[in-house]
Coordinates of C-alpha atoms in Angstrom, one line a residue:
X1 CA 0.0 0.0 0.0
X2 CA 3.0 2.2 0.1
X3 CA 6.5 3.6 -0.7
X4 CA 8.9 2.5 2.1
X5 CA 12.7 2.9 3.0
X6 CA 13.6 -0.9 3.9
X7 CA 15.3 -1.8 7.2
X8 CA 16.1 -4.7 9.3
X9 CA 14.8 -4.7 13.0
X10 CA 18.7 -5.0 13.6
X11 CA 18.7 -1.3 13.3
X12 CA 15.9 -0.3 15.4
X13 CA 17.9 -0.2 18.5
X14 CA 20.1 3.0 17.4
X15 CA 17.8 4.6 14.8
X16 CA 17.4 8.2 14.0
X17 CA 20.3 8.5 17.7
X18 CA 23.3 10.8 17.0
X19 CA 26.3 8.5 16.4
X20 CA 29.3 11.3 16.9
X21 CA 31.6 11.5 20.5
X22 CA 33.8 14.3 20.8
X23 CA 37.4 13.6 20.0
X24 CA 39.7 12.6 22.3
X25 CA 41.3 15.3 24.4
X26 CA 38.9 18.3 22.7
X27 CA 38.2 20.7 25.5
X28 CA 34.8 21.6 26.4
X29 CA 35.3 24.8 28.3
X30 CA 33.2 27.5 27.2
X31 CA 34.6 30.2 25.3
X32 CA 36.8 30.4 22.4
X33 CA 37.1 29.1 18.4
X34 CA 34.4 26.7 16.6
X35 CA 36.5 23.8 15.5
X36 CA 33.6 21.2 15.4
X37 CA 32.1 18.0 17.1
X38 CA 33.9 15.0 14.9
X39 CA 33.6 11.7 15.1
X40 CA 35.9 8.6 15.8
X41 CA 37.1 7.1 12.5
X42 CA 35.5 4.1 11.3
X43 CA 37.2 2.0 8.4
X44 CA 34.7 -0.2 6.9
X45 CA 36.4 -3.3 5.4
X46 CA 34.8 -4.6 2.3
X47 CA 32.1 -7.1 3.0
X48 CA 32.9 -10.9 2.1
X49 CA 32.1 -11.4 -1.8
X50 CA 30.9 -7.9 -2.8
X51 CA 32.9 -5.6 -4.9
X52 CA 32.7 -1.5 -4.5
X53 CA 31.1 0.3 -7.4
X54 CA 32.3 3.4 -7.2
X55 CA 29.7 6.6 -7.2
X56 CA 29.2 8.4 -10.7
X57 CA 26.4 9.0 -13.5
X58 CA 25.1 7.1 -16.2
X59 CA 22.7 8.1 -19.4
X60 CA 20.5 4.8 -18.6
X61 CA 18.6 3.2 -20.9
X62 CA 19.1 3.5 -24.8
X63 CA 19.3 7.0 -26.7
X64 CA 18.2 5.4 -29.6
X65 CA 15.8 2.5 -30.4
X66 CA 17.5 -0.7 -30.9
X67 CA 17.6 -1.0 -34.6
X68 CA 16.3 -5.0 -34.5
X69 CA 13.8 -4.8 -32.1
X70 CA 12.5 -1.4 -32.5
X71 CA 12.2 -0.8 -28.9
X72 CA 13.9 1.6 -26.2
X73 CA 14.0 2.0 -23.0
X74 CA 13.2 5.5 -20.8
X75 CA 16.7 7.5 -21.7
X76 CA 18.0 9.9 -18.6
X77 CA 20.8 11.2 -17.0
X78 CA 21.2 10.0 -13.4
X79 CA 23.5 9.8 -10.6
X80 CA 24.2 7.4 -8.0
X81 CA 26.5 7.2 -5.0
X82 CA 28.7 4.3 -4.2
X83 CA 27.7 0.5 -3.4
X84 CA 28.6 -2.2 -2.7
X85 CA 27.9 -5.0 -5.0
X86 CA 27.8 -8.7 -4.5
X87 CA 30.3 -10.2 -7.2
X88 CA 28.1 -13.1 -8.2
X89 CA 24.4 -13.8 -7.9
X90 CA 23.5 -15.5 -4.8
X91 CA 23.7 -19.2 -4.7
X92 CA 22.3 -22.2 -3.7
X93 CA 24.9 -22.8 -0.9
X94 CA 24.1 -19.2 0.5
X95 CA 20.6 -19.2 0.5
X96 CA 20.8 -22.9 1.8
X97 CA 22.6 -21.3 4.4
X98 CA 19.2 -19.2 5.4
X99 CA 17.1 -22.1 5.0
X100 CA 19.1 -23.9 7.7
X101 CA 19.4 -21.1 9.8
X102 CA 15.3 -20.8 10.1
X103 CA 15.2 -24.5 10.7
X104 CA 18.0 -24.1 13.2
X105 CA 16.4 -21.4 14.9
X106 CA 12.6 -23.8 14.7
X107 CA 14.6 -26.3 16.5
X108 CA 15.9 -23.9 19.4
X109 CA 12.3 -22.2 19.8
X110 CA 11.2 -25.8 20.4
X111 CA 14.3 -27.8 22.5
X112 CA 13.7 -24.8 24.8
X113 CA 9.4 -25.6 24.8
X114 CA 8.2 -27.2 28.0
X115 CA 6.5 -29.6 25.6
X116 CA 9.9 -30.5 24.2
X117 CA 12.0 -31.1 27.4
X118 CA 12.2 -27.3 28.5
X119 CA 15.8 -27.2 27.9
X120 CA 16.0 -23.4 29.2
X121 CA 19.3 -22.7 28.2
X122 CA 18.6 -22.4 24.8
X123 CA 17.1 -19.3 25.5
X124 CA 19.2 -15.8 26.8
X125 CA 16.5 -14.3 29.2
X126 CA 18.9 -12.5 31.6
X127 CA 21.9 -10.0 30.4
X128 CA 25.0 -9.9 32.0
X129 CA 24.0 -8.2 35.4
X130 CA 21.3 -10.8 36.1
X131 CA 19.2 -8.3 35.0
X132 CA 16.1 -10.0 32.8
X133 CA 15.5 -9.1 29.6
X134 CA 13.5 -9.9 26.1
X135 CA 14.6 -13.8 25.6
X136 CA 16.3 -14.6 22.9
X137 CA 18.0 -17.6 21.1
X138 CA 21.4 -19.0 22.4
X139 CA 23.1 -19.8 19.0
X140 CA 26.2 -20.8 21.0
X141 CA 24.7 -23.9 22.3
X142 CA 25.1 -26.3 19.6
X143 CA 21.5 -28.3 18.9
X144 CA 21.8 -32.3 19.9
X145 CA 22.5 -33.7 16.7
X146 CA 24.5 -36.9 18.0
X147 CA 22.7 -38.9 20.7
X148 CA 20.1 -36.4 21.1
X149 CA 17.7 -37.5 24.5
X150 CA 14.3 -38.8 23.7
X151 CA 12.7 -34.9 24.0
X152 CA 15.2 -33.8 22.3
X153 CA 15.1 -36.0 18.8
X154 CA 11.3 -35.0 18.9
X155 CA 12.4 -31.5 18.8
X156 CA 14.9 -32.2 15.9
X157 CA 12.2 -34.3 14.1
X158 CA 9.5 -32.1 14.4
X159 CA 11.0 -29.9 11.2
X160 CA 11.2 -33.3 8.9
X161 CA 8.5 -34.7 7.0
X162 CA 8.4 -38.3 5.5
X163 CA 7.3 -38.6 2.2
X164 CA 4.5 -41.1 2.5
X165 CA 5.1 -42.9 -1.2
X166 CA 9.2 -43.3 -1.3
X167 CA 9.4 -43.3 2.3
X168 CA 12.4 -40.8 2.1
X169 CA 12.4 -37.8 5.2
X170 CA 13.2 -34.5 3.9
X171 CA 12.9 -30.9 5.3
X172 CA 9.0 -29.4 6.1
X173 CA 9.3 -26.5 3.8
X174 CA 5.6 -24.9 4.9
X175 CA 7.4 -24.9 8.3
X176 CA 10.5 -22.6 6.8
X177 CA 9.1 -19.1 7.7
X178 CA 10.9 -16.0 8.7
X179 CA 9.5 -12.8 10.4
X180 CA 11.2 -9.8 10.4
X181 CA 10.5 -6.3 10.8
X182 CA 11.5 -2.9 9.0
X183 CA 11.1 0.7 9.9
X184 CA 9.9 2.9 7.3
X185 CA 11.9 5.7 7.9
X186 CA 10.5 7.3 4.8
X187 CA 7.4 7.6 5.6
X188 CA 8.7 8.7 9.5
X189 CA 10.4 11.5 8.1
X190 CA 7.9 12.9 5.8
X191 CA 6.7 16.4 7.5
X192 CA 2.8 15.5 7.3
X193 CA 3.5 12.2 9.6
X194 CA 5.3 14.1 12.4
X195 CA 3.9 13.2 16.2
X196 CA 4.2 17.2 17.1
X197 CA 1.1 18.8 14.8
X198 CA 3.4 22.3 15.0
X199 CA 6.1 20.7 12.5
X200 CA 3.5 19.5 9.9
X201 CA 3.7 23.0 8.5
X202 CA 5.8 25.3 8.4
X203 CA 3.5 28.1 6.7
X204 CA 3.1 30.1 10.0
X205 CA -0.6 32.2 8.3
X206 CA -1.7 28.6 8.6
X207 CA -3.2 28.0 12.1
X208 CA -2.2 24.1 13.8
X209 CA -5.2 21.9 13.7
X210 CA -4.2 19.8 16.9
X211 CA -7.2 17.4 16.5
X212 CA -6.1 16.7 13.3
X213 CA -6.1 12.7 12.8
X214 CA -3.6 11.6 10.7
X215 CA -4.0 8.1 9.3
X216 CA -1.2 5.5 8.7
X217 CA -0.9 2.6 6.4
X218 CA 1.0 -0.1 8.4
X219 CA 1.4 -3.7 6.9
X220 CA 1.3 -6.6 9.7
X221 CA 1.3 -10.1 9.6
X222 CA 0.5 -12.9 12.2
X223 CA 0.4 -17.1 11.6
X224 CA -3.0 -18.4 13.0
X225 CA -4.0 -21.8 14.6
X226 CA -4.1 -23.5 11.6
X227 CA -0.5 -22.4 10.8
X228 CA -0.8 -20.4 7.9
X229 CA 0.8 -16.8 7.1
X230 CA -1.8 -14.0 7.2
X231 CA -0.6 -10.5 5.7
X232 CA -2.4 -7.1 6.1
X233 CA -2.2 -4.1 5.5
X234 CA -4.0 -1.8 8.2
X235 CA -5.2 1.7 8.1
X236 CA -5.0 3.0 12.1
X237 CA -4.4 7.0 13.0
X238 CA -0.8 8.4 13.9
X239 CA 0.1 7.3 17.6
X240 CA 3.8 7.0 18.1
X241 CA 6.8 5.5 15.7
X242 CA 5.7 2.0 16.6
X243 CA 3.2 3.1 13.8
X244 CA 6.6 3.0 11.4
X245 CA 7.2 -0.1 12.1
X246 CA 6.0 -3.2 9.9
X247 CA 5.9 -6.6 10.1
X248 CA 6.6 -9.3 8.0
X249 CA 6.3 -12.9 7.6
X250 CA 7.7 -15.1 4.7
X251 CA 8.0 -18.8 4.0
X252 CA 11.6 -18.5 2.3
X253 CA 11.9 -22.4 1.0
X254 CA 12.7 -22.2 -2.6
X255 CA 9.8 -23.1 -5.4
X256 CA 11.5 -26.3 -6.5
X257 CA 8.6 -26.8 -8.8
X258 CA 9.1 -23.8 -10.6
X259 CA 11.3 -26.1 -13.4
X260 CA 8.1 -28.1 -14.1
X261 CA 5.3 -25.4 -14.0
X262 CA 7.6 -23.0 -16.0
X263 CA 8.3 -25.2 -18.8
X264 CA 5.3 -27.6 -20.2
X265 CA 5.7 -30.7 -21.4
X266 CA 9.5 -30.4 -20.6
X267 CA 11.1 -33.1 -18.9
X268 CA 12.5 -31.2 -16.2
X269 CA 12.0 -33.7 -13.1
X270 CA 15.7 -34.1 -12.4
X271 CA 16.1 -30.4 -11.4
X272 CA 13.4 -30.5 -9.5
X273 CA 14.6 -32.9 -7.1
X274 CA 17.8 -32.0 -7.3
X275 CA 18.6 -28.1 -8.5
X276 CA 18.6 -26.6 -4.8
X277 CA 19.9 -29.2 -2.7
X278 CA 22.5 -31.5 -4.9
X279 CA 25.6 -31.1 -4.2
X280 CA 26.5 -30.4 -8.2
X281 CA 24.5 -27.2 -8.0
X282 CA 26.2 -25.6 -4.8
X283 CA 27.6 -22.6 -6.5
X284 CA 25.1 -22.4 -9.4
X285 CA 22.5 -19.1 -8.6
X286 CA 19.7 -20.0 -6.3
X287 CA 15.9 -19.6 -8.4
X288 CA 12.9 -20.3 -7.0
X289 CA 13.3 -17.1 -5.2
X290 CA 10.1 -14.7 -5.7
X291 CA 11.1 -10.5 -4.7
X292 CA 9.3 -11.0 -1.4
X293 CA 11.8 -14.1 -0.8
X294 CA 14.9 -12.4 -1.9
X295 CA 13.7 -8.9 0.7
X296 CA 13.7 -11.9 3.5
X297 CA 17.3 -13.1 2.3
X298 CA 18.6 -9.5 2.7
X299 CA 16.8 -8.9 5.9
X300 CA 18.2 -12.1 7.5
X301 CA 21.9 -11.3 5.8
X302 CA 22.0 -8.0 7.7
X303 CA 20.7 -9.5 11.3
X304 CA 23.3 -12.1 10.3
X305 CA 26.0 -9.4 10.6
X306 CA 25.0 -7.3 12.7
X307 CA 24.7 -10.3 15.6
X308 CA 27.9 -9.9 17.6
X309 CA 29.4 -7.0 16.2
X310 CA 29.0 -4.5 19.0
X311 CA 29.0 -0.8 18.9
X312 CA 30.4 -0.7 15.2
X313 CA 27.1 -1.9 14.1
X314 CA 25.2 1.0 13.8
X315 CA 27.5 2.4 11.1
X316 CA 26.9 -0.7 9.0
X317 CA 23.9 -0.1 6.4
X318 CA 21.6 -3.1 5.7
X319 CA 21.7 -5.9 2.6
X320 CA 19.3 -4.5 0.1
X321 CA 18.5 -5.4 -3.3
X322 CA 19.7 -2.9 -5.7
X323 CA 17.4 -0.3 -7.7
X324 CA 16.5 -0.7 -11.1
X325 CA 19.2 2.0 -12.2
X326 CA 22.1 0.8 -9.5
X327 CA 21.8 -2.2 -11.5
X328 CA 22.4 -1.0 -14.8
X329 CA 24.7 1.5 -13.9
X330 CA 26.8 -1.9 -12.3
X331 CA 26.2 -3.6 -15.2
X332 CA 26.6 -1.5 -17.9
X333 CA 30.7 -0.4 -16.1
X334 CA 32.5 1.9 -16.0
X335 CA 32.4 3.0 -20.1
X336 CA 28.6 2.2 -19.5
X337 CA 28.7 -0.4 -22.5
X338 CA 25.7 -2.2 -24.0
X339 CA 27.4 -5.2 -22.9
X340 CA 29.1 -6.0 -19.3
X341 CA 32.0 -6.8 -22.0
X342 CA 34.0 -4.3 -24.6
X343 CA 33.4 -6.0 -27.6
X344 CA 29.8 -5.2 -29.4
X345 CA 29.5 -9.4 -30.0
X346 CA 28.3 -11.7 -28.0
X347 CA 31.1 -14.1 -28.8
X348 CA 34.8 -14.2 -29.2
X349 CA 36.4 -14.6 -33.1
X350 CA 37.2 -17.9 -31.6
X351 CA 33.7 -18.6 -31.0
X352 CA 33.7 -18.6 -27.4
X353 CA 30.6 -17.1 -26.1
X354 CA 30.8 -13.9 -23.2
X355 CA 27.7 -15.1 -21.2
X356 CA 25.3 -17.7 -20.8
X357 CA 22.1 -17.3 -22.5
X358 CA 20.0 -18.6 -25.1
X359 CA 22.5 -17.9 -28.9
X360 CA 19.8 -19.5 -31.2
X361 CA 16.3 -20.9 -31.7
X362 CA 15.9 -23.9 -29.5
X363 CA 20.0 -24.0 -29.1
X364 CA 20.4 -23.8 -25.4
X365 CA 24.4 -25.9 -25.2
X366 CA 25.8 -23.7 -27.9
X367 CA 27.6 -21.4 -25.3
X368 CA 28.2 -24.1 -22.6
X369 CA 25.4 -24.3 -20.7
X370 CA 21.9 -26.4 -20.6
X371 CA 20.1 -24.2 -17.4
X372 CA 22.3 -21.9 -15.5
X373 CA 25.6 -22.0 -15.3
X374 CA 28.0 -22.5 -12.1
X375 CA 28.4 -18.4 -10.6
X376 CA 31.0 -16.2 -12.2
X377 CA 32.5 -18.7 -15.0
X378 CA 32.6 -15.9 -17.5
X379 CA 35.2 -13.1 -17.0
X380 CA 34.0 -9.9 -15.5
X381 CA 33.1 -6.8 -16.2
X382 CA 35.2 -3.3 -15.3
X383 CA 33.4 -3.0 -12.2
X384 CA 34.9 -6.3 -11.0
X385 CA 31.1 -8.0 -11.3
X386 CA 30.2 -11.5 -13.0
X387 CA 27.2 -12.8 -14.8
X388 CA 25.7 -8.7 -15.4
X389 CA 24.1 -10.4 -18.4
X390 CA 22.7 -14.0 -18.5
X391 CA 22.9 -16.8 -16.6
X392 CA 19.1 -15.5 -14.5
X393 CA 17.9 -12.8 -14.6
X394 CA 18.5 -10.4 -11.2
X395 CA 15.0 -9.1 -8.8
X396 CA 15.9 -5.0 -8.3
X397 CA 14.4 -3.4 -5.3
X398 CA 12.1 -0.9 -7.8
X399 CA 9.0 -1.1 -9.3
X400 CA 7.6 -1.4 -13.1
X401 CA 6.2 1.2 -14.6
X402 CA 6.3 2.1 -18.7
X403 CA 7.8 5.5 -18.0
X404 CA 11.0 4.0 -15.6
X405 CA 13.6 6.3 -14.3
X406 CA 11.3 9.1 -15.9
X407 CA 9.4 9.7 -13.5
X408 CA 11.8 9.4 -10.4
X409 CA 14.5 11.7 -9.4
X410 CA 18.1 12.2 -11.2
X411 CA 19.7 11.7 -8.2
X412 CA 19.7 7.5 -6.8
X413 CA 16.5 7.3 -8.7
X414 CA 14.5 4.5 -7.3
X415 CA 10.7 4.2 -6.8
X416 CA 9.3 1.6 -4.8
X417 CA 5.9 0.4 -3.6
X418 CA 5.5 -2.6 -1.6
X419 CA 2.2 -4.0 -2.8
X420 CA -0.6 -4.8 -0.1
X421 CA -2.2 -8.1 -0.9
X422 CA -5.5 -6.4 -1.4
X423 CA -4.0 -4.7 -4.2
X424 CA -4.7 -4.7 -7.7
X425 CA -1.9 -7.4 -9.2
X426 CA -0.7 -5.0 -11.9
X427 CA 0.7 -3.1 -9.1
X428 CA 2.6 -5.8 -8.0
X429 CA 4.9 -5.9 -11.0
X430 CA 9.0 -5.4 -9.8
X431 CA 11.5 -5.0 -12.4
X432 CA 13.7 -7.8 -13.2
X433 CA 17.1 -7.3 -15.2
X434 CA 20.1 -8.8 -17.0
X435 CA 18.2 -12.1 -18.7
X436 CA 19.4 -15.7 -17.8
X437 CA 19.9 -18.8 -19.5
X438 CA 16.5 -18.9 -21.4
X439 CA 16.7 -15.7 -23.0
X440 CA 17.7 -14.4 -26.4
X441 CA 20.3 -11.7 -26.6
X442 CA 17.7 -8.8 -26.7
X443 CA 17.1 -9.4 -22.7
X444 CA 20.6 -9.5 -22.3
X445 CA 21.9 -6.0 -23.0
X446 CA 22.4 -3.7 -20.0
X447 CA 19.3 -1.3 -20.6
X448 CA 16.4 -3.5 -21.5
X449 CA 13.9 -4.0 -18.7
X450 CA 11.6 -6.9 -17.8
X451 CA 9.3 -7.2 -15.4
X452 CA 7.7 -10.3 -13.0
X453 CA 5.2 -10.1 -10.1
X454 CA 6.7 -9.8 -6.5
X455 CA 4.9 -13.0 -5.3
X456 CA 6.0 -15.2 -8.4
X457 CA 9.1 -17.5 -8.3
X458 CA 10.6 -18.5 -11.9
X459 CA 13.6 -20.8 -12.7
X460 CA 15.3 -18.0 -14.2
X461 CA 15.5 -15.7 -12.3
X462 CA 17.7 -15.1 -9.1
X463 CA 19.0 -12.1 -7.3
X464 CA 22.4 -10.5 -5.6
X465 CA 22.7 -7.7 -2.9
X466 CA 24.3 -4.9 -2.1
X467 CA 24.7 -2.2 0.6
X468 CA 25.7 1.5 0.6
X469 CA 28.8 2.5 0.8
X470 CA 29.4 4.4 4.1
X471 CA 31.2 7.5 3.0
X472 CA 30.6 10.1 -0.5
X473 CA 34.4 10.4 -1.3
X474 CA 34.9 7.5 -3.5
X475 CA 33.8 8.3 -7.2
X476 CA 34.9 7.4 -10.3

């Protein structure tokens, strides 16, 4: 129902708090020159995997329309400040990584139930003075996997399913399901929402209407007794920044069956069973994934980091996807090519292909590859980034419309809208870039734009994150 600025709950704790100590040995007597409140220097090291695209602008889109397909997309100058980028597209060993970290957390919640034993130490309810506090998950306590007790295998069990016709006990997926809350400080900091009616306006011939009610729209969600996810979006008036705050829940287990129900009256059982979970595919992209799965994946990669880190944390921004026009200002480099490459083929005089997509008519193997393609096989481009073109297709953070950057600022253009599920589903559409394995070289180039619905999950199409770079002096 609404534009919103997302943010893991890891962040809560020190939002919208002033950051900066005096330095060291500054004297506070009164009196005397203005030389400044500064604060201490923080060095943020490069996070694991992701490269630093540096800040710059970009015409995006194309200036003229291509001459095959006759079609363009929304030309405009932009600028954008520096990222970071992940260097490959997430992949099935990293996301696996989340799925087992939601099955490991099931596990806790329950070997620290009553009904499961009441193992209490699995559970942090007091902090270091005795003092009790919100309870929270002990991840340093290893869960029972050897020679669990009898409680205690119930607990583990209780996450398995057997499958009743081959007998064989796999993971419950319905059971995978992840909350997590962001603060829209967007919306927080827009002068109409602010708690004190005297700052809604700063047109002083305008008398304050203190009665005035002003409505938010917050989205929620719950799981009821039967155990299924219910999302809403509520309309309730302004009461305090609790209002800010939203709530989400989201069964993050990959659509495995997205190879069969993609492709009809394809053979494609094999990757089904085994795409996400064989040990072949570990470093091939993870798909499946729908936008509201990949948000999750960046929300749980942030509280992932932030866990332990102490008082550094609050200068660390979150995982994000990227916006439509971060994306192709990545992809496009740093002579913002047509191609992630410098030649203007898609091939080598050799004949060796630059990225792994669909070359002809039915020809899927003539540049390697079947499906996708292990992560980062094909050289890089200038920004230091693989697989900006092909291999799937990549979810951005913004949302489709016809008139794109158009119709957003020149400055990190972005325009998001988190569709309610009582929403229309043409407002659902989220722009997806780069092409994958399936697609012809038209979807491949670094300006053409596609589009798929937040809640679908397609075999070609994965994501990668990034996170903004914590200082404006790096540019190209």
């Amino acid at each position: 129902m609404k534009k919103i600025a997302f943010l893991s709950t890891a962040f809560l704790s020190f939002a919208l708090i002033s950051c900066f100590s005096p330095k060291s040995g500054m004297s506070t007597s009164q009196g005397g020159e203005v030389t400044g409140v500064h604060g201490s220097a923080v060095n943020e090291p490069a996070p694991y995997g992701m490269v630093l695209v540096q800040r710059g602008s970009i015409k995006v889109g194309d200036e003229a329309n291509d001459s095959l397909w006759g079609t363009g997309a929304p030309s405009k100058d932009i600028s954008v400040d520096a990222f970071w980028m992940d260097e490959t597209e997430v992949s099935n060993a990293k996301y696996r990584q989340f799925v087992y970290w939601v099955r490991d957390s099931i596990i806790r919640e329950r070997l620290a139930d009553p009904a499961y034993g009441g193992d209490e130490t699995f559970k942090i309810t007091e902090d270091e003075y005795g003092e009790p506090i919100t309870p929270y998950l002990n991840w340093k306590k290893p869960i029972p996997w050897k020679k669990p007790t009898e409680d205690e295998l119930r607990a583990i069990e209780s996450v398995y399913i057997t499958n009743p016709i081959t007998g064989e006990k796999q993971l419950d997926a319905s059971q995978m399901n992840y909350r997590y809350e962001i603060y829209d400080y967007t919306q927080a900091a827009l002068r109409k929402n602010r708690l004190n009616p005297e700052e809604r306006n700063r047109n002083t011939d305008i008398a304050v209407d203190y009665d005035a009610v002003i409505t938010i729209s917050k989205d929620t969600a719950y799981i009821d007794d039967e155990g299924y996810i219910v999302r809403e979006t509520i309309n309730r008036p302004l009461s305090s920044a609790y209002d800010f705050l939203n709530t989400y829940i989201v069964n993050i287990y990959p659509d495995t069956t997205c190879w069969v129900n993609d492709f009809p009256n394809a053979n494609n059982e094999t990757y089904l069973q085994l795409y996400f979970n064989h040990p072949k595919y570990d470093n091939h992209p993870v798909v499946g994934v729908s936008w509201e799965q990949a948000n999750a994946f960046c929300a749980w990669r942030t509280e992932y980091l932030l866990r332990g880190m102490g008082p550094q944390a609050r200068w660390i921004q979150r995982y994000r996807l990227p916006s439509e026009a971060e994306w192709e200002f990545a992809a496009r480099g740093k002579d913002a090519r047509r191609f992630p490459w410098e030649q203007t083929d898609t091939k080598s005089e050799e004949g060796c292909y630059y990225a792994n997509y669909k070359p002809e008519e039915g020809n899927y193997t003539k540049d390697g590859s079947l499906i996708t393609s292990s992560c980062g096989i094909f050289s890089a481009n200038s920004n230091g980034l693989y697989d900006m073109a092909g291999n799937v297709a990549e979810w951005t953070s913004t949302v489709y419309t016809d008139a794109g950057v158009l119709q957003m600022s020149d400055i990190n253009p972005d325009l998001q809208y988190r569709a309610a599920k009582e929403d229309p589903y043409s407002l659902k559409k989220k722009t997806v870039r780069g092409g994958s394995w399936k697609d012809p070289v038209k979807y491949i180039q670094g300006a053409t734009r596609a589009y798929e619905y937040q809640n679908e999950s397609r075999s070609y199409i994965g994501f990668r994150c990034v996170r903004s770079y914590a200082g404006a002096d790096r540019r190209r």
